[in-house]
CSV table of C-alpha atoms in Angstrom, one decimal:
chain,number,residue,atom,x,y,z
A,399,MET,CA,90.2,-64.8,50.9
A,400,VAL,CA,88.4,-63.4,47.9
A,401,LYS,CA,85.0,-63.5,49.8
A,402,ASN,CA,86.5,-61.7,52.8
A,403,TYR,CA,88.0,-59.1,50.6
A,404,PHE,CA,84.7,-58.1,49.0
A,405,LEU,CA,82.9,-58.1,52.3
A,406,LYS,CA,85.5,-55.6,53.6
A,407,MET,CA,85.2,-53.5,50.5
A,408,PHE,CA,81.4,-53.3,50.7
A,409,ALA,CA,81.6,-52.5,54.4
A,410,GLY,CA,84.1,-49.7,53.7
A,411,ILE,CA,81.8,-48.2,51.1
A,412,ALA,CA,78.9,-48.2,53.5
A,413,PHE,CA,81.0,-46.6,56.2
A,414,LEU,CA,82.2,-43.9,53.9
A,415,GLY,CA,78.5,-43.2,52.8
A,416,LEU,CA,77.6,-42.8,56.5
A,417,LEU,CA,80.4,-40.4,57.1
A,418,THR,CA,79.4,-38.3,54.1
A,419,ALA,CA,75.8,-38.2,55.4
A,420,CYS,CA,76.8,-37.2,58.9
A,421,ASN,CA,79.2,-34.5,57.7
A,422,THR,CA,76.9,-32.7,55.3
A,423,THR,CA,76.4,-29.0,56.2
A,424,SER,CA,73.2,-28.6,54.1
A,425,ASP,CA,70.2,-27.4,55.9
A,426,PRO,CA,67.3,-29.7,54.9
A,427,THR,CA,64.9,-26.8,55.2
A,428,GLU,CA,66.6,-25.0,52.3
A,429,SER,CA,64.7,-27.1,49.8
A,430,ILE,CA,61.3,-26.0,51.1
A,431,PRO,CA,60.1,-22.9,49.2
A,432,ASN,CA,59.3,-19.7,51.2
A,433,PRO,CA,55.6,-19.4,51.9
A,434,ASP,CA,53.8,-17.0,49.5
A,435,ASP,CA,52.6,-13.6,50.6
A,436,GLY,CA,48.9,-14.7,50.3
A,437,PRO,CA,46.3,-13.1,48.0
A,438,PRO,CA,46.9,-9.5,46.8
A,439,PRO,CA,45.3,-6.9,49.0
A,440,LYS,CA,41.8,-5.5,47.9
A,441,LYS,CA,41.8,-2.1,46.4
A,442,VAL,CA,39.4,0.9,46.5
A,443,LEU,CA,39.1,3.6,43.9
A,444,THR,CA,40.3,7.0,45.1
A,445,LYS,CA,40.5,9.2,42.1
A,446,VAL,CA,39.7,9.4,38.4
A,447,SER,CA,41.7,12.0,36.4
A,448,SER,CA,41.8,13.4,32.9
A,449,ASN,CA,44.9,14.8,31.7
A,450,ASN,CA,46.1,15.0,35.3
A,451,VAL,CA,43.1,17.0,36.3
A,452,SER,CA,40.9,15.4,38.9
A,453,GLN,CA,37.4,14.5,37.7
A,454,GLU,CA,36.2,12.3,40.6
A,455,GLU,CA,37.6,11.7,44.1
A,456,TYR,CA,36.5,9.1,46.7
A,457,ILE,CA,37.6,9.4,50.4
A,458,THR,CA,37.3,6.2,52.3
A,459,ALA,CA,37.8,5.2,55.9
A,460,ALA,CA,41.1,3.5,56.8
A,461,GLY,CA,40.8,-0.2,57.1
A,462,SER,CA,37.1,-0.7,56.4
A,463,GLY,CA,37.2,1.3,53.1
A,464,ASP,CA,33.7,2.7,53.8
A,465,LEU,CA,33.0,5.6,51.6
A,466,GLN,CA,32.9,9.0,53.5
A,467,THR,CA,33.0,11.7,50.9
A,468,ALA,CA,32.9,11.8,47.0
A,469,VAL,CA,33.6,14.6,44.6
A,470,SER,CA,32.3,14.5,41.1
A,471,LYS,CA,31.6,16.9,38.3
A,472,ASP,CA,28.4,19.0,38.5
A,473,GLU,CA,27.1,18.3,35.1
A,474,PHE,CA,24.2,20.7,35.5
A,475,ALA,CA,26.5,23.7,35.8
A,476,SER,CA,29.1,25.2,33.5
A,477,GLY,CA,32.8,25.4,34.0
A,478,SER,CA,34.6,23.3,36.6
A,479,ALA,CA,31.8,23.1,39.2
A,480,TYR,CA,31.6,20.0,41.3
A,481,PHE,CA,29.3,18.1,43.7
A,482,THR,CA,30.6,17.1,47.1
A,483,GLY,CA,28.7,14.0,48.3
A,484,THR,CA,28.7,13.3,52.0
A,485,VAL,CA,27.7,9.8,53.1
A,486,THR,CA,26.1,9.1,56.4
A,487,TYR,CA,25.9,5.6,58.0
A,488,THR,CA,23.6,4.0,60.5
A,489,ASN,CA,24.6,0.5,61.8
A,490,ASN,CA,27.1,0.2,59.0
A,491,ASN,CA,24.5,0.9,56.3
A,492,ILE,CA,24.3,4.1,54.1
A,493,THR,CA,21.2,5.9,55.2
A,494,LYS,CA,21.9,9.4,53.8
A,495,VAL,CA,23.9,11.0,50.9
A,496,LYS,CA,23.9,14.8,50.5
A,497,TYR,CA,25.3,16.6,47.5
A,498,VAL,CA,26.3,20.2,47.5
A,499,SER,CA,27.6,21.9,44.4
A,500,SER,CA,30.4,24.4,44.3
A,501,ALA,CA,27.9,26.3,41.9
A,502,SER,CA,25.5,28.3,43.8
A,503,SER,CA,22.9,28.0,41.0
A,504,SER,CA,22.8,24.1,41.4
A,505,LEU,CA,20.2,22.4,43.5
A,506,VAL,CA,21.2,20.7,46.8
A,507,TYR,CA,20.3,17.0,46.8
A,508,GLU,CA,19.6,15.0,49.8
A,509,PHE,CA,18.8,11.3,49.7
A,510,ASN,CA,17.3,9.6,52.8
A,511,ILE,CA,17.6,5.8,52.5
A,512,VAL,CA,15.9,2.9,54.2
A,513,PRO,CA,18.1,-0.3,53.6
A,514,ASP,CA,16.6,-3.7,53.4
A,515,ALA,CA,17.5,-6.4,56.0
A,516,THR,CA,20.8,-7.3,54.2
A,517,GLY,CA,22.0,-3.6,54.2
A,518,LYS,CA,23.2,-4.1,50.7
A,519,ARG,CA,20.0,-2.9,48.9
A,520,ILE,CA,17.7,0.0,49.2
A,521,TYR,CA,14.2,-0.9,50.5
A,522,ASN,CA,12.9,2.6,49.8
A,523,ALA,CA,14.1,6.2,49.7
A,524,SER,CA,13.2,9.8,49.5
A,525,SER,CA,15.0,12.9,48.4
A,526,THR,CA,14.8,16.7,48.3
A,527,ALA,CA,16.4,18.8,45.6
A,528,THR,CA,16.4,22.3,47.1
A,529,GLY,CA,16.8,25.4,44.9
A,530,ALA,CA,16.7,29.1,45.5
A,531,THR,CA,12.9,29.1,45.4
A,532,PRO,CA,10.1,26.5,45.9
A,533,SER,CA,9.2,26.6,42.2
A,534,VAL,CA,12.6,25.0,41.3
A,535,SER,CA,12.7,22.6,44.1
A,536,VAL,CA,11.7,18.9,44.0
A,537,VAL,CA,10.5,16.5,46.6
A,538,SER,CA,10.7,12.8,45.6
A,539,ASP,CA,9.7,9.3,46.9
A,540,TYR,CA,11.2,6.2,45.4
A,541,ALA,CA,9.9,2.6,45.3
A,542,PHE,CA,12.4,-0.1,44.5
A,543,THR,CA,11.6,-3.4,42.8
A,544,TYR,CA,13.9,-6.4,42.8
A,545,ASN,CA,13.7,-9.8,40.9
A,546,ALA,CA,12.6,-12.4,43.5
A,547,THR,CA,15.0,-15.0,42.0
A,548,THR,CA,18.1,-13.0,41.1
A,549,ASN,CA,17.7,-10.1,43.6
A,550,LYS,CA,18.6,-7.7,40.7
A,551,LEU,CA,17.2,-4.2,40.7
A,552,THR,CA,14.5,-4.2,38.0
A,553,LYS,CA,12.6,-0.9,38.5
A,554,ILE,CA,12.7,2.3,40.4
A,555,LEU,CA,9.5,4.4,40.5
A,556,GLU,CA,10.0,8.0,41.4
A,557,LYS,CA,7.0,10.1,42.4
A,558,ARG,CA,7.8,13.8,42.5
A,559,LYS,CA,6.4,17.1,43.8
A,560,GLU,CA,7.4,19.7,41.3
A,561,GLY,CA,6.9,23.5,41.0
A,562,GLY,CA,6.1,24.2,44.7
A,563,ILE,CA,3.0,21.9,44.5
A,564,SER,CA,2.3,20.1,47.8
A,565,ALA,CA,0.9,16.9,46.0
A,566,TYR,CA,2.7,14.5,43.9
A,567,ASN,CA,2.2,15.5,40.3
A,568,ARG,CA,4.9,13.9,38.2
A,569,PHE,CA,6.9,10.6,37.9
A,570,ILE,CA,10.0,9.1,36.5
A,571,ASP,CA,10.0,5.2,35.8
A,572,TYR,CA,13.4,3.7,35.6
A,573,SER,CA,13.4,0.1,34.0
A,574,PHE,CA,16.6,-2.0,34.0
A,575,VAL,CA,17.8,-4.6,31.5
A,576,TYR,CA,20.7,-6.9,32.3
A,577,ASN,CA,23.1,-9.2,30.6
A,578,GLY,CA,24.4,-11.4,33.4
A,579,ASP,CA,25.1,-9.0,36.3
A,580,ASN,CA,25.7,-6.0,34.1
A,581,VAL,CA,23.2,-3.2,33.5
A,582,ILE,CA,22.9,-2.9,29.7
A,583,GLN,CA,20.1,-0.5,29.5
A,584,VAL,CA,18.0,1.9,31.6
A,585,VAL,CA,14.8,3.2,30.1
A,586,CYS,CA,13.6,6.4,31.9
A,587,SER,CA,10.1,7.4,31.3
A,588,LYS,CA,9.0,10.8,32.6
A,589,GLY,CA,5.4,11.8,32.7
A,590,ILE,CA,2.4,13.0,34.8
A,591,LEU,CA,0.6,11.2,37.5
A,592,ASP,CA,-3.1,10.7,37.2
A,593,ILE,CA,-5.7,11.8,39.8
A,594,ASN,CA,-5.1,8.6,41.7
A,595,GLY,CA,-1.4,9.2,42.0
A,596,ASN,CA,-0.5,6.5,39.4
A,597,PRO,CA,1.8,7.0,36.4
A,598,ASN,CA,0.0,7.9,33.3
A,599,MET,CA,2.3,6.3,30.7
A,600,THR,CA,0.5,8.0,27.8
A,601,THR,CA,2.1,11.1,28.9
A,602,ALA,CA,5.6,9.8,29.3
A,603,VAL,CA,8.7,11.1,27.4
A,604,VAL,CA,11.4,8.4,27.1
A,605,SER,CA,15.1,8.5,27.4
A,606,LYS,CA,17.3,5.4,27.0
A,607,TYR,CA,20.8,4.9,28.4
A,608,SER,CA,22.5,1.8,26.9
A,609,PHE,CA,25.8,0.4,28.2
A,610,GLN,CA,27.1,-2.2,25.8
A,611,ASN,CA,29.8,-4.9,25.2
A,612,TYR,CA,31.0,-5.2,28.7
A,613,ASP,CA,34.5,-6.6,29.3
A,614,ALA,CA,35.2,-9.4,31.9
A,615,GLN,CA,37.4,-7.2,34.1
A,616,LYS,CA,36.7,-5.5,37.4
A,617,SER,CA,34.9,-2.2,37.4
A,618,PRO,CA,36.7,0.5,39.3
A,619,TYR,CA,33.3,1.5,40.8
A,620,SER,CA,32.6,-2.0,42.0
A,621,THR,CA,35.2,-1.2,44.8
A,622,LEU,CA,32.7,1.3,46.2
A,623,PRO,CA,29.1,1.0,47.6
A,624,SER,CA,26.5,0.6,44.8
A,625,VAL,CA,24.0,2.5,47.1
A,626,TYR,CA,26.0,5.6,46.6
A,627,PHE,CA,26.1,5.2,42.8
A,628,ILE,CA,22.4,4.6,42.7
A,629,THR,CA,21.7,8.0,44.3
A,630,ARG,CA,24.2,9.6,42.0
A,631,SER,CA,22.5,8.0,39.0
A,632,LEU,CA,19.1,9.2,40.2
A,633,MET,CA,20.5,12.7,39.6
A,634,ASN,CA,22.0,11.6,36.2
A,635,PRO,CA,21.0,8.2,34.8
A,636,ALA,CA,24.1,8.1,32.6
A,637,ASN,CA,25.9,6.9,35.7
A,638,PHE,CA,23.9,3.7,36.1
A,639,TYR,CA,26.7,1.6,34.5
A,640,LYS,CA,28.6,2.2,37.7
A,641,ILE,CA,26.6,-0.4,39.6
A,642,SER,CA,27.8,-3.1,37.3
A,643,PRO,CA,30.7,-5.4,38.2
A,644,ASN,CA,32.4,-5.0,34.7
A,645,ASN,CA,33.2,-2.2,32.3
A,646,PRO,CA,31.2,-1.2,29.2
A,647,THR,CA,33.1,-0.6,26.0
A,648,SER,CA,30.4,1.6,24.5
A,649,MET,CA,27.6,3.8,25.7
A,650,PHE,CA,24.6,5.0,23.6
A,651,ILE,CA,22.4,7.7,25.0
A,652,GLU,CA,19.1,8.5,23.4
A,653,LEU,CA,17.4,11.6,24.8
A,654,PRO,CA,14.0,13.0,23.6
A,655,SER,CA,13.9,14.8,20.3
A,656,PRO,CA,15.4,17.1,19.1
A,657,ALA,CA,18.5,15.8,21.0
A,658,THR,CA,20.9,13.9,18.9
A,659,PRO,CA,21.8,10.3,20.1
A,660,VAL,CA,25.4,10.1,21.4
A,661,ASN,CA,27.6,7.0,21.1
A,662,THR,CA,30.8,6.9,23.2
A,663,ALA,CA,33.4,4.1,22.9
A,664,GLN,CA,35.7,3.0,25.8
A,665,SER,CA,38.9,1.1,25.6
A,666,TYR,CA,40.8,0.0,28.8
A,667,SER,CA,44.2,-0.9,30.2
A,668,TYR,CA,44.4,-3.0,33.3
A,669,ASP,CA,46.9,-3.9,36.0
A,670,ASN,CA,47.9,-7.5,36.9
A,671,GLN,CA,44.9,-7.9,39.2
A,672,GLY,CA,42.4,-7.0,36.6
A,673,TYR,CA,41.7,-3.4,37.8
A,674,VAL,CA,41.2,-0.7,35.1
A,675,THR,CA,44.1,1.7,35.2
A,676,VAL,CA,43.4,3.8,32.0
A,677,GLU,CA,40.4,4.4,29.8
A,678,LYS,CA,42.1,5.4,26.6
A,679,ASN,CA,39.5,7.1,24.5
A,680,GLN,CA,38.6,9.7,27.2
A,681,ASN,CA,42.2,9.7,28.6
A,682,LEU,CA,41.0,8.8,32.1
A,683,THR,CA,43.4,7.4,34.7
A,684,PHE,CA,42.1,5.5,37.8
A,685,THR,CA,44.0,5.6,41.0
A,686,TYR,CA,43.5,3.1,43.9
A,687,LYS,CA,44.6,2.5,47.4
A,688,ASN,CA,45.1,-0.8,49.1
A,689,LEU,CA,42.7,-1.8,52.0
């Protein structure tokens, strides 16, 4: 009897357990977490402002993010003059950038670019800087040198026709120094070509642009094509840090005597994706759009 009693009791417990399992209203999928939204969207820089006044603007194509037009301060003119840079593409590669200033006294710069096979680097280029008269205009040809192992840009040699002369008579040699992938110095040597058209370095006057102590965060300018910033930097080498993937925390510019060297410090705030949102020392604000 005792044995039969326990058998009936265990059978009853098992039956109750079966009923409980069958009568549950819980959806088994509720325990599966919702899928995430995937990686955050890529961003592209659209504006740099200082005290709510626009300093740089970048207009890009919807979807692709290809740079179409860029507006930047004309550092060669007084007041609030600005350059508008218009970018032209051939087979998805930048082949021309033309800069027109709002100041009538400034030169009009037009760069014609031959990309290499990858489309990401400049094979060679030429430019015209056109002024009101031939005597202030400049025609330039550029030869680009890259490190065969790292593919980094190491040198640009610019041969120039200045003062309305039909032959190349001057040069600028841009030599690049890196720390990792970041440009930490550009040495610009300006001088006279010899009778064979080669740089006579004994005539050179040297300027140095040093970009120091980079952070490990994303440069706002790395969201835009480096080819554009190379052309802009050939107008003003102080911009060459913009082809680096990270952000310098100081810049030291040494121009020929009697100019006084200038040291500028930078300090940044970032968003949760590592993009710079504010440069605190110059009170710059960076605005992006999602691609």
